[in-house]
Amino acid sequence: MQFLLFDDYVIHAVQNQDTQVLERCNRRDIEAWVMAPSVPLILERLSATGKADETRQALGRFLSAVTLLPVTGEELKSGLKAEAPAFSHALALEMAARYKLKGIVTTQPAAFPKSDVPVITPDQLDEIIARETQPDQPVPLLNILATYPQIMEGAEAAMLSVVRSGHYILGPQVEQLEQEMASYCGVQHAIGVSSGTDALLLALMTADIGEGDEVITTPFTFFATAGSIARTGAKPVFVDIEPDSFNLDPQRIAAAITPKTRAIMPVHLYGQCAGMDAINAIAEQHKLLVFEDAAQASGATCKGRQAGSMGDFGCLSFFPTKNLGGFGDGGMVTVRDPALYEKCKVLRVHGSAPKYYHKLIGGNFRIDALQAAVLRAKLPFLDTWLGFRRGNAQRYTNLFTEAGLANVIGLPPEVVAGHTFNQYVIRVKDGKRDALRAALAEKKVMTEIYYPVPLHLQECFRNLGHKQGDFPISEQAADEVLALPAANEVTATQQQRVVSVIRDFFK
Ligand SMILES: Cc1ncc(COP(=O)(O)O)c(C=O)c1O
């Protein structure tokens, strides 16, 4: 719940050392915003009544728990046009409406003109919080904007500096993101690209995978994994998954290797690394390349190594719902071999090297400088956010166990330590998954099925000649999996609610 704290309330809270709202913010009950242009005015008014240094420090402490809402020139002009007696009131109403804030908190609601935006007192704020945390509130699967207040100041400043620099394609922001991600992942080389899908395609193209080649992968993944292999002209060769981790089963890989096999593409599904030691050992034995599809697993680890650092190539996605998500599409290729790194960079720009001379046919696979700037602002928060996800996963496991459901539904075990729980996925057996999903939806708990049809049964892969029953573990997973709300902003109260609906369903 997001509220705008109006100037008079900020002054009142700082003067009276009223820490109630700050405590609410720290507990994540609410997110509070203060209009940035109000700050000098608030400081002036506070300074008139107290010692300048102390006042400044007290205001600084207060503002550290809230987000400053920048106001653009266009918003200021629009506020001027509004018919409110005082400009600051008009601007507050304008900003709250524009950003769909839940209301404005003020000590003097009567000073505001009539409006659709709720204007409330601090006491009314408490009432709203009490009401909103009642058990019948919707539980979304995730809320992309939930972390926005945390990163807003950094991300907006970074975007603005790109916009004002005029450097929109590649350039310093992209290079710095590449260095920072390479260092985060513990790899030598990283290349920013247009999406996770393009990361896969570009990595395969860099290794000259194409017509006549086979790449072993899992049928239980997002389409882009096998789709990218097929787009190069190579054949995706499916191998079934492990039932516990949902990841490619290393034990089954050897049987699928033929003279045409060039590579293995494991997927770190739901944010948990595949069994990379075993996969790398098979690859080494058969002289195969390894492409990690780490789209769902930025920040995941396997024995201290980061996802994306264990194969010949690692492919990350910055799609907004991913562990590290941008404000649009984006991705990254990590490459071990320095020569392949150089080739990958050339293929990212149509194979052009030097400019307008093409020895290779590449594509436009560039990440936007704006996305790079945003991702750089978000990267320092990644490990904290992953900590929240892991905490939520552990809480679900405890709650399900306490509710006596640990053996009724399948809980996701951490097969490889370092799971990031990009998704917290349970198994619902005996054909009850869809009914449980409907029961949760009726109680406004949102869930998702990742993925309802394994790739060997997709129409577009009919030419591969597969049929129902070819990969039974993947098929069973597709019938049983259900992702629950577990993103880092999901609260303990919401999780308790999810578990209680599931408990009632199985009563
Ligand atoms: C396993 C997997 N691979 C690849 C991708 C493709 O990433 P993007 O959406 O950034 O193209 C995704 C995205 O959902 C994914 O989950």
Short mmCIF file of C-alpha atoms and ligand atoms in Angstrom, two decimals:
data_model
loop_
_atom_site.label_atom_id
_atom_site.label_comp_id
_atom_site.label_asym_id
_atom_site.label_seq_id
_atom_site.Cartn_x
_atom_site.Cartn_y
_atom_site.Cartn_z
CA MET A 1 0.00 0.00 0.00
CA GLN A 2 1.48 3.28 -1.08
CA PHE A 3 0.69 6.60 0.57
CA LEU A 4 1.86 10.14 0.00
CA LEU A 5 2.84 11.83 3.26
CA PHE A 6 1.89 15.47 2.88
CA ASP A 7 4.19 18.26 4.08
CA ASP A 8 2.20 19.14 7.24
CA TYR A 9 2.24 15.53 8.39
CA VAL A 10 6.01 15.21 7.85
CA ILE A 11 6.56 18.39 9.87
CA HIS A 12 4.25 17.14 12.61
CA ALA A 13 5.98 13.73 12.77
CA VAL A 14 9.50 15.18 12.84
CA GLN A 15 8.63 17.83 15.45
CA ASN A 16 6.86 15.36 17.72
CA GLN A 17 9.32 12.52 17.14
CA ASP A 18 6.37 10.45 16.03
CA THR A 19 7.89 7.22 14.71
CA GLN A 20 4.65 5.37 13.97
CA VAL A 21 4.76 5.75 10.21
CA LEU A 22 8.46 4.92 10.11
CA GLU A 23 7.78 1.72 12.01
CA ARG A 24 4.98 0.90 9.56
CA CYS A 25 7.41 1.44 6.68
CA ASN A 26 10.13 -0.66 8.26
CA ARG A 27 7.62 -3.48 8.84
CA ARG A 28 6.63 -3.22 5.15
CA ASP A 29 2.98 -2.55 6.11
CA ILE A 30 3.07 0.49 3.86
CA GLU A 31 5.32 2.32 1.45
CA ALA A 32 5.46 6.03 2.06
CA TRP A 33 6.35 8.73 -0.43
CA VAL A 34 7.17 12.40 0.09
CA MET A 35 7.18 14.82 -2.84
CA ALA A 36 10.80 15.76 -3.53
CA PRO A 37 10.11 19.49 -4.12
CA SER A 38 8.51 19.67 -0.66
CA VAL A 39 11.75 18.83 1.14
CA PRO A 40 13.37 22.32 1.12
CA LEU A 41 10.05 23.87 2.20
CA ILE A 42 9.61 21.34 5.00
CA LEU A 43 13.16 21.98 6.16
CA GLU A 44 12.63 25.72 6.14
CA ARG A 45 9.48 25.46 8.19
CA LEU A 46 11.09 23.05 10.65
CA SER A 47 14.20 25.23 10.98
CA ALA A 48 12.10 28.19 11.95
CA THR A 49 11.17 26.38 15.16
CA GLY A 50 14.32 24.47 16.12
CA LYS A 51 18.09 24.19 15.85
CA ALA A 52 19.16 23.92 12.21
CA ASP A 53 21.56 20.95 12.59
CA GLU A 54 19.28 18.86 14.76
CA THR A 55 16.32 19.59 12.53
CA ARG A 56 18.19 18.58 9.43
CA GLN A 57 19.30 15.31 11.04
CA ALA A 58 15.80 14.52 12.30
CA LEU A 59 14.34 15.15 8.84
CA GLY A 60 17.11 13.02 7.29
CA ARG A 61 16.19 10.14 9.63
CA PHE A 62 12.54 10.44 8.70
CA LEU A 63 13.23 10.57 4.97
CA SER A 64 15.51 7.53 5.13
CA ALA A 65 12.43 5.34 5.62
CA VAL A 66 10.38 6.89 2.83
CA THR A 67 10.91 7.38 -0.89
CA LEU A 68 11.25 10.82 -2.38
CA LEU A 69 8.92 11.19 -5.31
CA PRO A 70 10.56 13.32 -7.99
CA VAL A 71 8.23 15.71 -9.77
CA THR A 72 8.79 16.39 -13.45
CA GLY A 73 8.39 19.77 -15.12
CA GLU A 74 5.30 18.47 -16.87
CA GLU A 75 3.72 17.40 -13.56
CA LEU A 76 4.47 20.80 -12.01
CA LYS A 77 2.77 22.58 -14.90
CA SER A 78 -0.20 20.27 -14.69
CA GLY A 79 -0.44 20.95 -10.93
CA LEU A 80 -0.52 24.67 -11.64
CA LYS A 81 -3.57 24.24 -13.82
CA ALA A 82 -5.54 22.45 -11.09
CA GLU A 83 -8.21 24.35 -9.25
CA ALA A 84 -7.00 23.92 -5.68
CA PRO A 85 -6.56 26.85 -3.33
CA ALA A 86 -2.92 25.98 -2.61
CA PHE A 87 -0.44 24.77 -5.20
CA SER A 88 1.17 22.13 -2.97
CA HIS A 89 -2.25 20.56 -2.30
CA ALA A 90 -3.05 20.51 -6.01
CA LEU A 91 0.30 18.94 -6.78
CA ALA A 92 -0.13 16.28 -4.10
CA LEU A 93 -3.53 15.31 -5.51
CA GLU A 94 -2.10 15.25 -9.03
CA MET A 95 0.83 13.03 -8.04
CA ALA A 96 -1.26 10.66 -5.93
CA ALA A 97 -3.77 10.20 -8.77
CA ARG A 98 -1.08 9.80 -11.41
CA TYR A 99 0.81 7.11 -9.52
CA LYS A 100 -2.35 5.41 -8.17
CA LEU A 101 -1.30 5.89 -4.55
CA LYS A 102 -3.79 4.68 -2.00
CA GLY A 103 -4.15 8.13 -0.42
CA ILE A 104 -2.61 11.27 1.03
CA VAL A 105 -1.83 11.40 4.75
CA THR A 106 -2.23 14.86 6.29
CA THR A 107 -3.05 16.39 9.65
CA GLN A 108 -5.46 18.79 7.91
CA PRO A 109 -7.66 16.93 5.42
CA ALA A 110 -10.08 19.90 5.34
CA ALA A 111 -7.42 21.99 3.56
CA PHE A 112 -7.75 19.77 0.47
CA PRO A 113 -10.44 20.34 -2.15
CA LYS A 114 -12.84 17.49 -2.95
CA SER A 115 -11.16 14.77 -4.99
CA ASP A 116 -11.27 11.09 -5.92
CA VAL A 117 -8.01 10.60 -4.06
CA PRO A 118 -8.63 9.64 -0.41
CA VAL A 119 -7.19 12.30 1.89
CA ILE A 120 -6.81 10.82 5.37
CA THR A 121 -5.50 11.50 8.85
CA PRO A 122 -2.80 9.35 10.49
CA ASP A 123 -5.52 7.64 12.58
CA GLN A 124 -7.46 6.75 9.45
CA LEU A 125 -4.23 5.34 8.00
CA ASP A 126 -4.09 2.91 10.92
CA GLU A 127 -7.68 1.86 10.25
CA ILE A 128 -6.92 1.23 6.57
CA ILE A 129 -3.87 -0.84 7.41
CA ALA A 130 -5.92 -2.93 9.84
CA ARG A 131 -8.61 -3.44 7.18
CA GLU A 132 -6.18 -4.28 4.37
CA THR A 133 -4.39 -6.94 6.35
CA GLN A 134 -7.68 -8.77 6.93
CA PRO A 135 -7.64 -12.30 5.56
CA ASP A 136 -9.90 -11.67 2.55
CA GLN A 137 -7.48 -9.45 0.62
CA PRO A 138 -6.22 -10.71 -2.77
CA VAL A 139 -2.81 -12.36 -2.87
CA PRO A 140 -1.19 -11.63 -6.26
CA LEU A 141 1.41 -14.03 -7.63
CA LEU A 142 3.86 -11.17 -7.73
CA ASN A 143 3.85 -7.41 -7.75
CA ILE A 144 6.45 -6.04 -10.11
CA LEU A 145 6.22 -2.57 -8.57
CA ALA A 146 6.75 -3.78 -5.00
CA THR A 147 10.49 -3.15 -5.01
CA TYR A 148 10.18 0.09 -6.94
CA PRO A 149 10.33 2.46 -3.96
CA GLN A 150 13.65 0.87 -2.95
CA ILE A 151 15.31 1.37 -6.30
CA MET A 152 13.43 4.37 -7.57
CA GLU A 153 15.89 7.08 -6.69
CA GLY A 154 18.86 5.16 -8.14
CA ALA A 155 17.03 3.80 -11.19
CA GLU A 156 15.42 7.09 -12.15
CA ALA A 157 18.66 9.01 -11.74
CA ALA A 158 20.45 6.39 -13.87
CA MET A 159 17.79 6.53 -16.59
CA LEU A 160 17.81 10.29 -16.61
CA SER A 161 21.57 10.40 -17.00
CA VAL A 162 21.34 8.07 -20.02
CA VAL A 163 18.55 10.13 -21.55
CA ARG A 164 20.52 13.34 -21.05
CA SER A 165 23.79 11.79 -22.29
CA GLY A 166 22.35 10.96 -25.72
CA HIS A 167 24.28 7.66 -25.61
CA TYR A 168 21.50 5.15 -26.20
CA ILE A 169 23.13 2.21 -27.98
CA LEU A 170 25.76 0.15 -26.12
CA GLY A 171 28.31 2.55 -24.58
CA PRO A 172 29.44 3.01 -20.97
CA GLN A 173 26.28 1.81 -19.17
CA VAL A 174 26.29 -1.49 -21.08
CA GLU A 175 30.04 -1.97 -20.59
CA GLN A 176 29.76 -1.30 -16.87
CA LEU A 177 26.81 -3.66 -16.50
CA GLU A 178 28.82 -6.34 -18.31
CA GLN A 179 31.75 -5.87 -15.94
CA GLU A 180 29.52 -5.86 -12.87
CA MET A 181 27.60 -8.96 -13.95
CA ALA A 182 30.84 -10.75 -14.90
CA SER A 183 32.18 -10.00 -11.46
CA TYR A 184 28.88 -11.01 -9.77
CA CYS A 185 28.80 -14.31 -11.68
CA GLY A 186 32.53 -14.93 -11.27
CA VAL A 187 33.23 -15.10 -15.03
CA GLN A 188 35.72 -13.33 -17.28
CA HIS A 189 33.36 -12.22 -20.02
CA ALA A 190 29.74 -11.08 -20.17
CA ILE A 191 27.83 -9.61 -23.09
CA GLY A 192 24.61 -7.64 -22.66
CA VAL A 193 21.90 -8.67 -25.11
CA SER A 194 18.30 -7.92 -26.01
CA SER A 195 16.60 -10.78 -24.11
CA GLY A 196 17.15 -14.17 -22.53
CA THR A 197 15.91 -15.77 -25.73
CA ASP A 198 18.46 -13.83 -27.77
CA ALA A 199 21.16 -14.79 -25.27
CA LEU A 200 20.44 -18.46 -26.06
CA LEU A 201 20.29 -17.90 -29.80
CA LEU A 202 23.43 -15.77 -29.90
CA ALA A 203 25.38 -18.23 -27.75
CA LEU A 204 24.40 -21.11 -30.05
CA MET A 205 25.29 -19.04 -33.15
CA THR A 206 28.66 -18.17 -31.61
CA ALA A 207 29.43 -21.87 -31.29
CA ASP A 208 28.30 -22.46 -34.92
CA ILE A 209 25.51 -24.78 -33.81
CA GLY A 210 23.17 -25.32 -36.74
CA GLU A 211 21.81 -27.64 -39.41
CA GLY A 212 22.76 -31.27 -38.80
CA ASP A 213 23.62 -30.74 -35.11
CA GLU A 214 21.81 -32.06 -32.07
CA VAL A 215 21.53 -30.33 -28.72
CA ILE A 216 20.33 -32.26 -25.68
CA THR A 217 17.91 -30.41 -23.44
CA THR A 218 14.88 -30.78 -21.19
CA PRO A 219 11.28 -30.87 -22.43
CA PHE A 220 10.10 -29.31 -19.15
CA THR A 221 11.04 -25.66 -19.57
CA PHE A 222 9.91 -22.40 -21.09
CA PHE A 223 9.62 -22.59 -24.87
CA ALA A 224 12.67 -20.38 -25.58
CA THR A 225 15.11 -23.13 -24.57
CA ALA A 226 14.27 -25.57 -27.35
CA GLY A 227 12.88 -22.82 -29.59
CA SER A 228 16.34 -21.22 -29.80
CA ILE A 229 17.98 -24.53 -30.62
CA ALA A 230 15.46 -25.14 -33.42
CA ARG A 231 15.89 -21.61 -34.79
CA THR A 232 19.58 -22.30 -35.48
CA GLY A 233 18.51 -25.29 -37.64
CA ALA A 234 19.77 -27.78 -35.03
CA LYS A 235 17.58 -30.49 -33.52
CA PRO A 236 16.51 -30.28 -29.87
CA VAL A 237 16.93 -33.77 -28.39
CA PHE A 238 14.86 -34.11 -25.27
CA VAL A 239 15.91 -36.01 -22.17
CA ASP A 240 13.56 -36.45 -19.22
CA ILE A 241 13.92 -34.63 -15.90
CA GLU A 242 14.58 -35.60 -12.29
CA PRO A 243 11.26 -35.70 -10.42
CA ASP A 244 12.50 -33.73 -7.40
CA SER A 245 14.43 -30.85 -8.97
CA PHE A 246 12.43 -30.70 -12.25
CA ASN A 247 15.83 -30.33 -13.98
CA LEU A 248 17.47 -32.35 -16.74
CA ASP A 249 18.39 -35.79 -15.39
CA PRO A 250 22.16 -36.26 -15.92
CA GLN A 251 21.73 -40.06 -15.64
CA ARG A 252 19.71 -40.12 -18.86
CA ILE A 253 21.96 -37.94 -20.99
CA ALA A 254 24.50 -40.53 -22.16
CA ALA A 255 21.79 -42.64 -23.83
CA ALA A 256 20.73 -39.66 -25.96
CA ILE A 257 24.21 -38.84 -27.31
CA THR A 258 24.77 -39.58 -31.02
CA PRO A 259 27.59 -38.63 -33.41
CA LYS A 260 25.58 -35.49 -34.21
CA THR A 261 25.38 -34.28 -30.61
CA ARG A 262 27.27 -31.01 -30.21
CA ALA A 263 26.02 -29.67 -26.92
CA ILE A 264 23.94 -30.01 -23.77
CA MET A 265 21.62 -27.21 -22.66
CA PRO A 266 20.52 -27.70 -19.03
CA VAL A 267 17.96 -25.27 -17.59
CA HIS A 268 18.14 -24.04 -13.99
CA LEU A 269 14.38 -24.29 -13.65
CA TYR A 270 12.48 -22.24 -11.06
CA GLY A 271 15.81 -20.75 -9.91
CA GLN A 272 17.60 -23.96 -8.89
CA CYS A 273 20.79 -25.07 -10.63
CA ALA A 274 20.76 -28.33 -12.55
CA GLY A 275 23.26 -31.04 -11.56
CA MET A 276 26.16 -29.26 -13.25
CA ASP A 277 29.01 -31.46 -11.98
CA ALA A 278 27.49 -34.55 -13.57
CA ILE A 279 26.47 -32.68 -16.73
CA ASN A 280 29.91 -31.14 -17.17
CA ALA A 281 31.56 -34.53 -16.63
CA ILE A 282 29.48 -36.11 -19.43
CA ALA A 283 30.15 -33.12 -21.68
CA GLU A 284 33.88 -33.40 -21.10
CA GLN A 285 33.85 -37.13 -21.74
CA HIS A 286 32.00 -36.70 -25.06
CA LYS A 287 33.61 -33.36 -26.04
CA LEU A 288 30.32 -31.49 -25.97
CA LEU A 289 29.68 -27.84 -25.24
CA VAL A 290 27.48 -26.83 -22.31
CA PHE A 291 25.03 -23.92 -22.59
CA GLU A 292 23.42 -23.08 -19.24
CA ASP A 293 19.92 -21.68 -19.62
CA ALA A 294 20.10 -19.63 -16.43
CA ALA A 295 17.19 -17.34 -17.40
CA GLN A 296 15.30 -18.10 -14.19
CA ALA A 297 18.31 -18.33 -11.95
CA SER A 298 20.35 -15.11 -11.69
CA GLY A 299 22.07 -15.33 -8.32
CA ALA A 300 21.54 -19.08 -7.86
CA THR A 301 24.59 -21.08 -6.85
CA CYS A 302 25.82 -24.64 -7.06
CA LYS A 303 28.66 -25.46 -4.65
CA GLY A 304 29.65 -21.82 -4.48
CA ARG A 305 29.61 -21.27 -8.26
CA GLN A 306 27.11 -18.86 -9.74
CA ALA A 307 24.49 -19.85 -12.31
CA GLY A 308 25.91 -18.90 -15.69
CA SER A 309 29.51 -19.57 -14.67
CA MET A 310 29.62 -23.34 -14.96
CA GLY A 311 29.19 -24.06 -18.67
CA ASP A 312 30.97 -22.88 -21.80
CA PHE A 313 28.17 -20.33 -22.15
CA GLY A 314 25.66 -18.98 -19.65
CA CYS A 315 22.44 -17.28 -20.72
CA LEU A 316 20.59 -14.96 -18.34
CA SER A 317 17.27 -13.18 -18.75
CA PHE A 318 16.40 -9.75 -17.36
CA PHE A 319 12.68 -10.10 -18.16
CA PRO A 320 10.85 -8.06 -15.49
CA THR A 321 9.65 -11.09 -13.48
CA LYS A 322 13.08 -12.67 -13.27
CA ASN A 323 15.33 -12.54 -10.17
CA LEU A 324 17.07 -9.52 -11.67
CA GLY A 325 14.52 -7.90 -13.95
CA GLY A 326 14.76 -4.73 -16.01
CA PHE A 327 12.06 -2.34 -17.15
CA GLY A 328 11.59 -4.36 -20.33
CA ASP A 329 13.47 -7.08 -22.17
CA GLY A 330 17.14 -7.78 -21.67
CA GLY A 331 19.59 -10.62 -21.23
CA MET A 332 23.22 -11.58 -20.92
CA VAL A 333 25.61 -14.15 -22.34
CA THR A 334 28.58 -15.24 -20.29
CA VAL A 335 31.39 -16.92 -22.21
CA ARG A 336 34.42 -18.79 -20.99
CA ASP A 337 36.62 -18.76 -24.10
CA PRO A 338 38.19 -15.34 -24.97
CA ALA A 339 38.04 -15.97 -28.74
CA LEU A 340 34.37 -16.95 -28.55
CA TYR A 341 33.75 -13.82 -26.47
CA GLU A 342 35.13 -11.65 -29.27
CA LYS A 343 33.05 -13.54 -31.83
CA CYS A 344 29.89 -13.23 -29.72
CA LYS A 345 30.35 -9.46 -29.48
CA VAL A 346 30.67 -9.21 -33.26
CA LEU A 347 27.58 -11.38 -33.85
CA ARG A 348 25.62 -9.11 -31.48
CA VAL A 349 25.99 -6.31 -34.05
CA HIS A 350 25.14 -8.14 -37.30
CA GLY A 351 28.62 -9.67 -37.50
CA SER A 352 29.96 -6.25 -38.34
CA ALA A 353 33.76 -5.90 -37.75
CA PRO A 354 35.04 -3.41 -38.63
CA LYS A 355 31.87 -1.37 -39.07
CA TYR A 356 30.02 -2.23 -42.33
CA TYR A 357 32.32 -5.18 -43.12
CA HIS A 358 30.72 -8.57 -42.46
CA LYS A 359 32.62 -11.84 -42.32
CA LEU A 360 29.77 -13.32 -40.30
CA ILE A 361 25.99 -13.06 -40.34
CA GLY A 362 24.82 -11.96 -36.92
CA GLY A 363 21.81 -9.97 -35.79
CA ASN A 364 20.77 -7.01 -33.71
CA PHE A 365 21.07 -8.54 -30.25
CA ARG A 366 22.00 -5.39 -28.30
CA ILE A 367 20.67 -4.53 -24.86
CA ASP A 368 19.44 -0.93 -24.52
CA ALA A 369 21.67 1.46 -22.57
CA LEU A 370 18.56 2.45 -20.58
CA GLN A 371 17.98 -1.15 -19.49
CA ALA A 372 21.63 -1.50 -18.58
CA ALA A 373 21.41 1.61 -16.38
CA VAL A 374 18.31 0.27 -14.61
CA LEU A 375 19.85 -3.15 -14.07
CA ARG A 376 22.98 -1.58 -12.60
CA ALA A 377 20.81 0.30 -10.13
CA LYS A 378 19.03 -2.95 -9.18
CA LEU A 379 22.00 -5.33 -9.01
CA PRO A 380 23.16 -4.22 -5.52
CA PHE A 381 19.75 -5.30 -4.15
CA LEU A 382 19.69 -8.73 -5.80
CA ASP A 383 21.12 -10.78 -2.94
CA THR A 384 18.83 -9.12 -0.38
CA TRP A 385 15.79 -9.88 -2.56
CA LEU A 386 16.91 -13.47 -3.05
CA GLY A 387 17.19 -13.70 0.73
CA PHE A 388 13.50 -12.71 1.02
CA ARG A 389 12.54 -15.35 -1.58
CA ARG A 390 14.47 -18.04 0.25
CA GLY A 391 12.90 -16.92 3.53
CA ASN A 392 9.44 -17.17 1.99
CA ALA A 393 10.19 -20.66 0.63
CA GLN A 394 11.33 -21.82 4.05
CA ARG A 395 8.23 -20.29 5.66
CA TYR A 396 5.94 -22.15 3.23
CA THR A 397 7.71 -25.39 4.00
CA ASN A 398 7.29 -24.78 7.76
CA LEU A 399 3.64 -23.76 7.41
CA PHE A 400 2.76 -26.75 5.21
CA THR A 401 4.51 -29.07 7.62
CA GLU A 402 2.71 -27.56 10.64
CA ALA A 403 -0.60 -27.89 8.76
CA GLY A 404 0.05 -31.61 8.22
CA LEU A 405 0.24 -31.11 4.42
CA ALA A 406 3.90 -32.00 3.84
CA ASN A 407 2.91 -35.47 2.63
CA VAL A 408 -0.35 -34.45 0.98
CA ILE A 409 1.23 -32.08 -1.54
CA GLY A 410 4.77 -32.31 -2.90
CA LEU A 411 6.97 -29.54 -1.48
CA PRO A 412 9.93 -28.37 -3.58
CA PRO A 413 13.09 -29.81 -2.06
CA GLU A 414 16.35 -27.90 -2.39
CA VAL A 415 18.17 -30.62 -4.30
CA VAL A 416 21.09 -28.33 -5.16
CA ALA A 417 21.84 -25.88 -2.31
CA GLY A 418 21.67 -22.27 -3.56
CA HIS A 419 18.09 -22.38 -4.91
CA THR A 420 16.72 -18.86 -5.51
CA PHE A 421 13.03 -19.82 -5.69
CA ASN A 422 12.26 -17.67 -8.70
CA GLN A 423 9.16 -19.82 -8.38
CA TYR A 424 7.94 -21.82 -5.38
CA VAL A 425 6.28 -24.78 -7.06
CA ILE A 426 4.31 -27.49 -5.31
CA ARG A 427 3.04 -30.74 -6.78
CA VAL A 428 -0.63 -31.58 -6.46
CA LYS A 429 -1.25 -35.25 -7.08
CA ASP A 430 -4.25 -37.40 -8.05
CA GLY A 431 -5.56 -35.01 -10.69
CA LYS A 432 -6.52 -32.41 -8.07
CA ARG A 433 -4.23 -29.60 -9.25
CA ASP A 434 -6.76 -27.69 -11.33
CA ALA A 435 -9.47 -27.96 -8.67
CA LEU A 436 -7.06 -26.65 -6.03
CA ARG A 437 -6.09 -23.82 -8.34
CA ALA A 438 -9.75 -22.90 -8.79
CA ALA A 439 -10.32 -23.03 -5.02
CA LEU A 440 -7.37 -20.67 -4.50
CA ALA A 441 -8.62 -18.33 -7.24
CA GLU A 442 -12.03 -18.23 -5.57
CA LYS A 443 -10.30 -16.94 -2.44
CA LYS A 444 -8.37 -14.43 -4.59
CA VAL A 445 -5.05 -16.26 -4.31
CA MET A 446 -3.28 -16.13 -7.67
CA THR A 447 -1.21 -19.07 -8.91
CA GLU A 448 0.37 -20.15 -12.20
CA ILE A 449 1.26 -23.35 -14.03
CA TYR A 450 4.81 -23.40 -15.34
CA TYR A 451 4.37 -25.26 -17.76
CA PRO A 452 1.16 -27.05 -18.74
CA VAL A 453 2.48 -28.71 -21.94
CA PRO A 454 5.98 -30.21 -22.12
CA LEU A 455 7.86 -29.15 -25.23
CA HIS A 456 7.95 -32.59 -26.92
CA LEU A 457 4.13 -32.36 -27.14
CA GLN A 458 4.01 -28.84 -28.60
CA GLU A 459 2.52 -28.68 -32.06
CA CYS A 460 5.50 -26.86 -33.56
CA PHE A 461 7.77 -29.76 -32.61
CA ARG A 462 5.54 -32.40 -34.20
CA ASN A 463 8.28 -32.99 -36.77
CA LEU A 464 10.42 -34.44 -33.98
CA GLY A 465 7.99 -37.39 -33.91
CA HIS A 466 7.28 -37.52 -30.19
CA LYS A 467 4.12 -38.78 -28.53
CA GLN A 468 2.48 -38.82 -25.12
CA GLY A 469 4.44 -41.13 -22.84
CA ASP A 470 7.88 -40.41 -24.31
CA PHE A 471 8.96 -38.33 -21.29
CA PRO A 472 6.66 -39.45 -18.49
CA ILE A 473 8.33 -37.54 -15.65
CA SER A 474 7.98 -34.25 -17.52
CA GLU A 475 4.39 -35.09 -18.47
CA GLN A 476 3.51 -35.87 -14.86
CA ALA A 477 5.16 -32.61 -13.73
CA ALA A 478 3.12 -30.66 -16.29
CA ASP A 479 -0.06 -32.18 -14.78
CA GLU A 480 0.90 -31.56 -11.16
CA VAL A 481 2.90 -28.34 -10.77
CA LEU A 482 1.44 -25.21 -9.23
CA ALA A 483 3.44 -22.03 -8.51
CA LEU A 484 2.36 -20.17 -5.35
CA PRO A 485 2.88 -16.48 -4.53
CA ALA A 486 6.41 -16.38 -3.06
CA ALA A 487 8.10 -13.34 -4.57
CA ASN A 488 10.15 -11.27 -2.17
CA GLU A 489 7.32 -8.86 -1.31
CA VAL A 490 4.88 -11.63 -0.29
CA THR A 491 4.21 -11.33 3.44
CA ALA A 492 3.95 -13.95 6.17
CA THR A 493 0.26 -13.11 6.57
CA GLN A 494 -0.35 -13.76 2.87
CA GLN A 495 1.51 -17.05 3.03
CA GLN A 496 -0.53 -18.14 6.06
CA ARG A 497 -3.63 -17.38 4.05
CA VAL A 498 -2.45 -19.43 1.05
CA VAL A 499 -1.67 -22.39 3.29
CA SER A 500 -5.00 -22.16 5.10
CA VAL A 501 -6.94 -22.21 1.80
CA ILE A 502 -4.95 -25.29 0.73
CA ARG A 503 -5.57 -26.93 4.12
CA ASP A 504 -9.31 -26.31 3.81
CA PHE A 505 -9.28 -27.78 0.30
CA PHE A 506 -7.78 -31.05 1.51
CA LYS A 507 -9.99 -31.34 4.63
C1 LIG B 1 13.99 -21.12 -18.92
C2 LIG B 1 13.90 -19.89 -19.75
N1 LIG B 1 14.68 -19.75 -20.82
C3 LIG B 1 14.64 -18.65 -21.59
C4 LIG B 1 13.78 -17.63 -21.33
C5 LIG B 1 13.71 -16.47 -22.25
O1 LIG B 1 13.99 -15.25 -21.64
P1 LIG B 1 13.38 -13.88 -22.23
O2 LIG B 1 11.95 -13.85 -21.84
O3 LIG B 1 14.20 -12.82 -21.56
O4 LIG B 1 13.57 -13.90 -23.70
C6 LIG B 1 12.92 -17.72 -20.22
C7 LIG B 1 11.96 -16.64 -19.92
O5 LIG B 1 10.91 -16.85 -19.38
C8 LIG B 1 12.99 -18.89 -19.42
O6 LIG B 1 12.18 -19.03 -18.35
#
